[in-house]
CSV table of C-alpha atoms in Angstrom, one decimal:
chain,number,residue,atom,x,y,z
K,275,MET,CA,92.6,255.1,109.1
K,276,ASN,CA,94.9,253.5,111.8
K,277,MET,CA,93.8,255.0,115.1
K,278,ILE,CA,97.4,255.4,116.4
K,279,PHE,CA,98.4,257.1,113.2
K,280,SER,CA,95.4,259.5,113.3
K,281,PHE,CA,96.3,260.3,117.0
K,282,SER,CA,99.8,261.3,115.9
K,283,ILE,CA,98.6,263.5,113.1
K,284,LEU,CA,96.0,265.2,115.2
K,285,SER,CA,98.4,265.7,118.1
K,286,ALA,CA,101.0,267.2,115.7
K,287,GLY,CA,98.3,269.4,114.2
K,288,ALA,CA,97.3,270.6,117.7
K,289,LEU,CA,100.9,271.5,118.6
K,290,LEU,CA,101.4,273.3,115.3
K,291,LEU,CA,98.1,275.3,115.5
K,292,SER,CA,98.8,276.3,119.1
K,293,ALA,CA,102.3,277.4,118.4
K,294,LEU,CA,101.3,279.4,115.3
K,295,SER,CA,98.4,281.0,117.0
K,296,MET,CA,100.4,282.5,120.0
K,297,PRO,CA,102.1,285.3,118.1
K,298,LEU,CA,98.7,286.3,116.6
K,299,ILE,CA,97.1,286.3,120.1
K,300,ILE,CA,100.0,288.3,121.5
K,301,LYS,CA,99.5,290.9,118.8
K,302,PHE,CA,95.8,291.0,119.3
K,303,CYS,CA,96.2,291.5,123.1
K,304,LYS,CA,98.7,294.3,122.6
K,305,THR,CA,96.3,296.0,120.1
K,306,PHE,CA,93.4,296.0,122.6
K,307,SER,CA,95.5,296.2,125.8
K,308,LEU,CA,94.4,292.8,127.1
K,309,TYR,CA,97.1,292.3,129.7
K,310,ASP,CA,97.2,290.1,132.8
K,311,SER,CA,96.3,292.1,135.9
K,312,VAL,CA,98.9,292.4,138.7
K,313,ASN,CA,97.7,291.5,142.1
K,314,ALA,CA,99.1,290.3,145.4
K,315,ARG,CA,99.6,286.7,144.2
K,316,LYS,CA,101.3,287.6,140.9
K,317,ILE,CA,105.0,287.7,140.6
K,318,HIS,CA,105.3,289.3,137.1
K,319,SER,CA,105.6,292.9,136.2
K,320,GLY,CA,104.9,294.7,133.0
K,321,ASN,CA,102.2,294.1,130.4
K,322,ILE,CA,101.8,290.4,129.6
K,323,PRO,CA,99.0,289.3,127.2
K,324,ARG,CA,96.6,286.9,129.0
K,325,LEU,CA,94.6,285.1,126.4
K,326,GLY,CA,97.0,282.2,125.6
K,327,GLY,CA,94.2,279.7,126.6
K,328,ILE,CA,92.4,280.7,123.4
K,329,GLY,CA,95.3,279.2,121.3
K,330,ILE,CA,95.5,276.0,123.5
K,331,LEU,CA,91.8,275.2,123.5
K,332,LEU,CA,90.8,276.3,120.0
K,333,SER,CA,93.7,274.1,118.6
K,334,PHE,CA,92.4,271.2,120.8
K,335,PHE,CA,88.8,271.6,119.9
K,336,ILE,CA,89.6,271.9,116.1
K,337,CYS,CA,91.8,268.8,116.1
K,338,VAL,CA,89.4,266.7,118.2
K,339,THR,CA,86.5,267.7,115.9
K,340,VAL,CA,88.5,266.7,112.9
K,341,GLY,CA,89.2,263.4,114.6
K,342,PHE,CA,85.4,262.6,114.7
K,343,PHE,CA,85.3,262.9,110.9
K,344,ILE,CA,88.5,261.1,109.8
K,345,ASP,CA,88.5,258.2,112.3
K,346,SER,CA,85.4,256.0,112.8
K,347,ASN,CA,86.9,254.9,116.2
K,348,PHE,CA,86.0,258.4,117.6
K,349,SER,CA,82.5,258.5,119.1
K,350,LEU,CA,81.1,262.0,118.9
K,351,MET,CA,78.1,261.1,121.1
K,352,SER,CA,80.1,259.8,124.0
K,353,ALA,CA,82.4,262.8,124.0
K,354,LEU,CA,79.8,265.4,123.3
K,355,PRO,CA,78.8,266.2,126.9
K,356,LEU,CA,82.5,266.6,127.8
K,357,LEU,CA,83.1,269.0,124.9
K,358,ILE,CA,80.0,271.1,125.4
K,359,ALA,CA,80.8,271.6,129.1
K,360,ALA,CA,84.4,272.3,128.3
K,361,VAL,CA,83.4,275.0,125.7
K,362,LEU,CA,81.1,276.5,128.3
K,363,ILE,CA,83.9,276.8,130.9
K,364,PHE,CA,86.3,278.1,128.2
K,365,VAL,CA,84.0,280.7,126.8
K,366,PHE,CA,83.0,282.2,130.1
K,367,GLY,CA,86.6,282.0,131.3
K,368,VAL,CA,87.8,284.1,128.3
K,369,ILE,CA,84.9,286.5,128.9
K,370,ASP,CA,86.2,286.9,132.5
K,371,ASP,CA,89.7,287.6,131.2
K,372,ILE,CA,88.3,290.4,129.1
K,373,VAL,CA,85.4,291.7,131.3
K,374,GLU,CA,85.6,290.8,134.9
K,375,MET,CA,82.6,288.7,136.1
K,376,ARG,CA,81.2,288.4,139.6
K,377,ALA,CA,82.4,285.3,141.4
K,378,ILE,CA,78.9,284.0,142.0
K,379,PHE,CA,78.2,284.1,138.2
K,380,LYS,CA,81.4,282.2,137.5
K,381,LEU,CA,80.5,279.6,140.1
K,382,ALA,CA,77.1,279.2,138.5
K,383,VAL,CA,78.7,278.5,135.1
K,384,GLN,CA,81.0,275.9,136.7
K,385,LEU,CA,78.1,274.2,138.3
K,386,ILE,CA,76.2,274.0,135.0
K,387,ALA,CA,79.3,272.5,133.3
K,388,CYS,CA,79.6,270.0,136.2
K,389,GLY,CA,75.9,269.1,135.8
K,390,ILE,CA,76.2,268.4,132.1
K,391,VAL,CA,79.0,265.8,132.5
K,392,VAL,CA,77.8,264.3,135.7
K,393,MET,CA,74.2,263.8,134.4
K,394,ASN,CA,75.8,262.0,131.4
K,395,ASP,CA,77.5,259.5,133.7
K,396,PHE,CA,81.0,261.1,134.0
K,397,ARG,CA,81.4,260.3,137.7
K,398,PHE,CA,83.2,258.3,140.4
K,399,ARG,CA,81.5,255.0,141.0
K,400,GLN,CA,83.5,253.3,143.7
K,401,ILE,CA,86.3,253.8,146.2
K,402,PHE,CA,88.6,250.9,146.9
K,403,GLY,CA,85.9,248.5,145.7
K,404,TRP,CA,83.0,250.1,147.6
K,405,ILE,CA,80.2,250.9,145.2
K,406,MET,CA,79.0,254.4,146.2
K,407,PRO,CA,75.2,255.1,146.4
K,408,TYR,CA,74.2,257.4,143.5
K,409,PRO,CA,73.7,260.6,145.6
K,410,ILE,CA,77.1,260.2,147.2
K,411,SER,CA,78.7,259.6,143.8
K,412,LEU,CA,77.1,262.8,142.5
K,413,MET,CA,78.2,264.9,145.4
K,414,LEU,CA,81.8,263.6,145.4
K,415,THR,CA,82.0,264.1,141.6
K,416,PHE,CA,80.6,267.7,141.8
K,417,GLY,CA,83.0,268.6,144.6
K,418,TRP,CA,85.9,267.0,142.7
K,419,ILE,CA,85.3,268.8,139.4
K,420,LEU,CA,84.7,272.2,141.1
K,421,GLY,CA,87.8,271.9,143.3
K,422,ILE,CA,90.1,270.9,140.4
K,423,ILE,CA,88.8,273.7,138.1
K,424,ASN,CA,89.7,276.3,140.7
K,425,ALA,CA,92.9,274.5,141.9
K,426,TYR,CA,94.4,274.8,138.4
K,427,ASN,CA,93.3,278.4,138.2
K,428,LEU,CA,95.0,279.1,141.5
K,429,ILE,CA,98.3,277.4,140.7
K,430,ASP,CA,98.6,279.5,137.5
K,431,GLY,CA,100.8,282.1,139.2
K,432,MET,CA,104.3,281.6,137.7
K,433,ASP,CA,105.6,281.2,134.2
K,434,GLY,CA,105.2,277.7,132.9
K,435,LEU,CA,103.8,276.2,136.1
K,436,CYS,CA,100.1,275.5,135.2
K,437,GLY,CA,101.1,274.5,131.7
K,438,THR,CA,103.7,271.9,132.8
K,439,LEU,CA,101.5,270.5,135.5
K,440,SER,CA,98.7,270.1,133.0
K,441,LEU,CA,101.0,268.6,130.4
K,442,THR,CA,102.4,265.9,132.7
K,443,ALA,CA,98.9,265.2,134.1
K,444,LEU,CA,97.5,264.7,130.7
K,445,LEU,CA,100.4,262.5,129.4
K,446,THR,CA,100.0,260.3,132.5
K,447,MET,CA,96.3,260.0,132.1
K,448,GLY,CA,96.7,259.2,128.4
K,449,PHE,CA,99.1,256.4,129.2
K,450,VAL,CA,96.9,255.0,131.9
K,451,LEU,CA,93.7,255.1,129.7
K,452,ARG,CA,95.4,253.8,126.5
K,453,GLN,CA,94.2,250.2,126.9
K,454,THR,CA,90.8,250.8,128.5
K,455,PHE,CA,89.5,254.1,127.0
K,456,LEU,CA,91.4,254.8,123.8
K,457,GLU,CA,89.2,257.7,122.9
K,458,GLY,CA,89.9,259.3,126.2
K,459,ALA,CA,93.7,258.7,125.8
K,460,ALA,CA,93.5,260.4,122.4
K,461,VAL,CA,91.9,263.5,123.9
K,462,CYS,CA,94.6,263.6,126.5
K,463,PHE,CA,97.4,263.4,124.0
K,464,ILE,CA,95.9,266.0,121.7
K,465,LEU,CA,95.4,268.5,124.5
K,466,ALA,CA,98.9,267.8,125.8
K,467,ALA,CA,100.3,268.7,122.3
K,468,ALA,CA,98.4,271.9,122.3
K,469,ILE,CA,99.8,272.8,125.6
K,470,VAL,CA,103.4,272.3,124.3
K,471,GLY,CA,102.7,274.9,121.6
K,472,PHE,CA,101.7,277.3,124.3
K,473,LEU,CA,104.7,276.6,126.6
K,474,ILE,CA,107.1,277.6,123.9
K,475,PHE,CA,105.9,281.2,124.6
K,476,ASN,CA,105.2,280.8,128.3
K,477,TRP,CA,108.6,279.4,129.4
K,478,PRO,CA,110.3,281.5,132.2
K,479,ALA,CA,113.6,281.7,130.5
K,480,PRO,CA,114.1,284.6,130.1
K,481,ASN,CA,110.4,285.6,130.6
K,482,ALA,CA,107.0,284.4,129.5
K,483,LYS,CA,105.6,286.3,126.5
K,484,ILE,CA,102.0,285.2,127.2
K,485,PHE,CA,99.8,283.8,129.9
K,486,MET,CA,96.9,281.3,129.5
K,487,GLY,CA,94.4,283.3,131.5
K,488,ASP,CA,91.4,282.0,133.4
K,489,GLY,CA,89.9,280.7,130.2
K,490,GLY,CA,92.9,278.4,129.8
K,491,SER,CA,93.6,277.4,133.4
K,492,GLN,CA,89.9,276.7,134.3
K,493,CYS,CA,89.2,274.7,131.2
K,494,LEU,CA,92.4,272.6,131.6
K,495,GLY,CA,91.4,271.9,135.2
K,496,PHE,CA,87.9,270.9,134.1
K,497,LEU,CA,89.2,268.5,131.4
K,498,ILE,CA,91.8,267.0,133.6
K,499,SER,CA,89.2,266.3,136.3
K,500,VAL,CA,86.6,264.9,134.0
K,501,ILE,CA,88.3,262.9,131.2
K,502,PRO,CA,89.2,259.8,133.4
K,503,LEU,CA,85.7,259.6,134.9
K,504,TYR,CA,84.2,257.9,131.8
K,505,SER,CA,86.4,254.8,131.8
K,506,LEU,CA,84.6,251.8,133.4
K,507,ASN,CA,87.6,249.4,133.7
K,508,ASP,CA,87.2,247.6,137.0
K,509,HIS,CA,91.0,247.5,137.8
K,510,LEU,CA,91.4,251.3,137.2
K,511,GLU,CA,88.0,252.1,138.9
K,512,PHE,CA,89.3,250.5,142.2
K,513,ASN,CA,92.1,253.1,142.6
K,514,LYS,CA,90.9,255.9,140.2
K,515,LEU,CA,90.2,258.5,142.9
K,516,LEU,CA,93.6,257.9,144.6
K,517,MET,CA,95.3,258.0,141.2
K,518,MET,CA,93.8,261.3,140.4
K,519,LEU,CA,94.6,262.7,143.9
K,520,VAL,CA,98.2,261.9,143.3
K,521,ILE,CA,98.3,263.3,139.7
K,522,VAL,CA,96.8,266.6,140.7
K,523,SER,CA,98.4,266.8,144.2
K,524,PHE,CA,100.4,270.0,143.4
K,525,PRO,CA,97.5,272.3,142.6
K,526,MET,CA,95.1,270.5,145.0
K,527,MET,CA,97.4,270.8,148.0
K,528,ASP,CA,98.3,274.3,147.2
K,529,THR,CA,94.6,275.2,147.1
K,530,ILE,CA,93.8,273.5,150.4
K,531,ALA,CA,96.7,275.3,152.0
K,532,ALA,CA,95.4,278.6,150.6
K,533,ILE,CA,91.9,278.1,151.8
K,534,TRP,CA,93.1,277.1,155.3
K,535,ARG,CA,95.5,280.1,155.4
K,536,ARG,CA,92.7,282.5,154.6
K,537,ILE,CA,90.2,281.0,157.1
K,538,ARG,CA,92.9,281.1,159.8
K,539,ASP,CA,93.7,284.7,159.1
K,540,HIS,CA,90.0,285.7,158.8
K,541,ARG,CA,90.3,286.8,155.2
K,542,PRO,CA,88.0,286.2,152.3
K,543,ILE,CA,88.8,282.8,150.7
K,544,MET,CA,89.2,284.4,147.3
K,545,SER,CA,91.6,287.1,148.4
K,546,PRO,CA,95.0,286.9,146.8
K,547,ASP,CA,98.3,286.5,148.7
K,548,LYS,CA,101.9,285.7,148.2
K,549,SER,CA,102.0,282.4,150.1
K,550,HIS,CA,101.4,279.9,147.3
K,551,LEU,CA,103.9,277.2,146.6
K,552,HIS,CA,105.8,279.1,143.9
K,553,HIS,CA,106.0,282.2,146.2
K,554,LYS,CA,107.5,280.0,148.9
K,555,LEU,CA,110.1,278.5,146.6
K,556,LEU,CA,111.1,282.0,145.4
K,557,ASN,CA,111.3,283.2,149.0
K,558,LEU,CA,113.8,280.3,149.6
K,559,GLY,CA,116.1,281.7,147.0
K,560,PHE,CA,115.1,279.6,143.9
K,561,THR,CA,114.9,281.4,140.6
K,562,LYS,CA,111.7,280.9,138.6
K,563,VAL,CA,113.5,278.3,136.4
K,564,GLN,CA,114.9,276.5,139.4
K,565,ALA,CA,111.5,276.4,141.1
K,566,LEU,CA,109.8,275.2,138.0
K,567,SER,CA,112.4,272.5,137.4
K,568,MET,CA,111.9,271.2,141.0
K,569,VAL,CA,108.2,271.1,140.5
K,570,ILE,CA,108.5,269.3,137.2
K,571,GLY,CA,111.0,266.8,138.6
K,572,ILE,CA,108.7,265.9,141.5
K,573,GLN,CA,105.6,265.9,139.3
K,574,THR,CA,107.3,263.5,136.9
K,575,LEU,CA,108.3,261.2,139.7
K,576,ILE,CA,104.7,261.0,141.1
K,577,CYS,CA,103.3,260.6,137.6
K,578,MET,CA,105.6,257.7,137.0
K,579,THR,CA,104.4,256.2,140.3
K,580,VAL,CA,100.8,256.4,139.0
K,581,VAL,CA,101.8,254.6,135.8
K,582,LEU,CA,103.7,251.9,137.7
K,583,SER,CA,100.6,251.3,139.9
K,584,THR,CA,98.6,250.2,136.8
K,585,PHE,CA,100.9,247.2,136.4
K,586,LEU,CA,100.3,246.1,140.1
K,587,ASP,CA,97.4,244.3,141.7
K,588,LYS,CA,94.8,246.5,143.3
K,589,ILE,CA,96.1,246.3,146.9
K,590,LYS,CA,99.8,246.9,146.0
K,591,ALA,CA,98.8,249.7,143.7
K,592,SER,CA,96.8,251.3,146.6
K,593,VAL,CA,99.8,251.1,148.9
K,594,LEU,CA,102.1,252.6,146.3
K,595,LEU,CA,99.7,255.5,145.5
K,596,ALA,CA,99.2,256.2,149.2
K,597,VAL,CA,102.9,256.4,149.8
K,598,ALA,CA,103.2,258.9,146.9
K,599,TYR,CA,100.4,261.0,148.4
K,600,VAL,CA,102.0,261.0,151.8
K,601,PHE,CA,105.3,262.0,150.1
K,602,MET,CA,103.6,265.0,148.6
K,603,ILE,CA,102.1,266.0,152.0
K,604,GLY,CA,105.6,265.8,153.4
K,605,PHE,CA,107.1,267.9,150.6
K,606,PHE,CA,104.5,270.7,151.1
K,607,SER,CA,105.1,270.5,154.9
K,608,VAL,CA,108.8,270.9,154.5
K,609,ILE,CA,108.5,273.9,152.2
K,610,HIS,CA,105.9,275.5,154.4
K,611,PHE,CA,108.0,275.3,157.6
K,612,THR,CA,111.2,276.2,155.9
K,613,ASN,CA,109.6,279.2,154.3
K,614,ARG,CA,108.1,280.3,157.7
K,615,ALA,CA,111.5,280.1,159.3
K,616,VAL,CA,113.0,282.3,156.5
K,617,LEU,CA,110.2,284.9,156.8
K,618,LYS,CA,110.6,285.0,160.5
K,619,LYS,CA,114.3,285.7,160.1
K,620,ILE,CA,113.5,288.4,157.5
K,621,ARG,CA,111.0,290.0,159.8
K,622,GLU,CA,113.5,290.0,162.7
K,623,ASN,CA,116.0,291.7,160.5
K,624,THR,CA,113.5,294.5,159.6
K,625,GLU,CA,113.7,295.6,163.2
K,626,PHE,CA,117.1,297.1,162.4
K,627,MET,CA,116.1,298.7,159.1
K,628,PRO,CA,115.1,302.3,158.6
K,629,VAL,CA,111.3,302.6,159.1
K,630,GLU,CA,110.4,303.2,155.4
K,631,GLN,CA,112.5,300.2,154.2
K,632,ALA,CA,111.0,298.0,156.9
K,633,ILE,CA,107.5,298.9,155.9
K,634,LYS,CA,108.3,298.2,152.3
K,635,THR,CA,109.7,294.8,153.1
K,636,GLU,CA,106.7,293.8,155.3
K,637,SER,CA,104.4,295.0,152.6
K,638,GLU,CA,106.1,292.7,150.0
K,639,LEU,CA,106.0,289.7,152.4
K,640,ASN,CA,102.3,290.1,153.0
K,641,GLY,CA,101.4,290.6,149.4
K,642,ASP,CA,100.7,294.4,149.7
K,643,GLU,CA,97.1,293.8,150.6
K,644,THR,CA,96.2,297.5,150.4
K,645,LYS,CA,96.9,297.4,146.6
K,646,ARG,CA,95.1,294.2,145.8
K,647,SER,CA,93.3,294.0,142.5
K,648,LYS,CA,89.5,293.6,142.7
K,649,LYS,CA,89.9,290.6,140.5
K,650,SER,CA,89.4,287.6,142.8
K,651,ASP,CA,92.0,285.0,143.3
K,652,GLY,CA,91.3,281.7,141.5
K,653,GLN,CA,88.1,282.7,139.7
């Protein structure tokens, strides 16, 4: 069977299966009261089912497995470590959505999944032409995968946000890998299609009907961080790390900011708060749809920059990608300082409010830490 045709059929099947599964998952969650917990970083209210990741990932796994049987160009053995590790992350993420697990146990599962793929040669090999010694390559890859798993988990705090960031990242990776790692490109496009089926029910207009949960966000972060690591094309390998840093810059920078904020404030790194990027955009007066539209627009722009870099020579591509990354640092800085000025003004205004109203406003700004859920942030 023509490989492009089979890609299209499998992607369409993943989208259809995902979209059809969501009403069933919503009904299941309502029957057993499996709703997303409300804590200091969440902006939703009410009971929202939280197992949408099941529909995304099962649709993906089913269609990829079918691909191994209907298309001889799919190599089961080369993809098997990736799929086994992804299933591990997914299963324990879903378990965590249903029965809260300790953070140390979740970290152990993530480390095992990292070990499975890294020991099967899914790793960074060079940076700007410098061939890394094997131990450095292992440590960098382990840190990269763990960081991105939890970065996508942390960014999943607003309707449509994690889904659209994952979708655009996968489409970009699929396009970049299409000529050097066609099997990896196929996996990207099939997973992207499954996410589209989920986003139909997760869109913020008027409100999301279902969330993907930890099982979805952690597994998406894992797959996005690992899929490009198996390609050995020298031209892509030269800038691969920088390309990936640009593609995942939204969740990665938001996570770095969150960790620094909590260390600075002497709070546990996993404690939730209301200072993530989406919270800041809402503080600045954007609606959820407007905030999401802004993020999608910028994400699309930087993803197009990554695609454009593949048509340039190595040095020019490095410069272009570095400019895109600096742009993202600038964007986060502008939002941070603008939000800080707005919060300062609000706090100044609370001095003239009645005491009870001032306490309520301050509590909302700080994320109402006294009512935090025991469920850790990002795990």
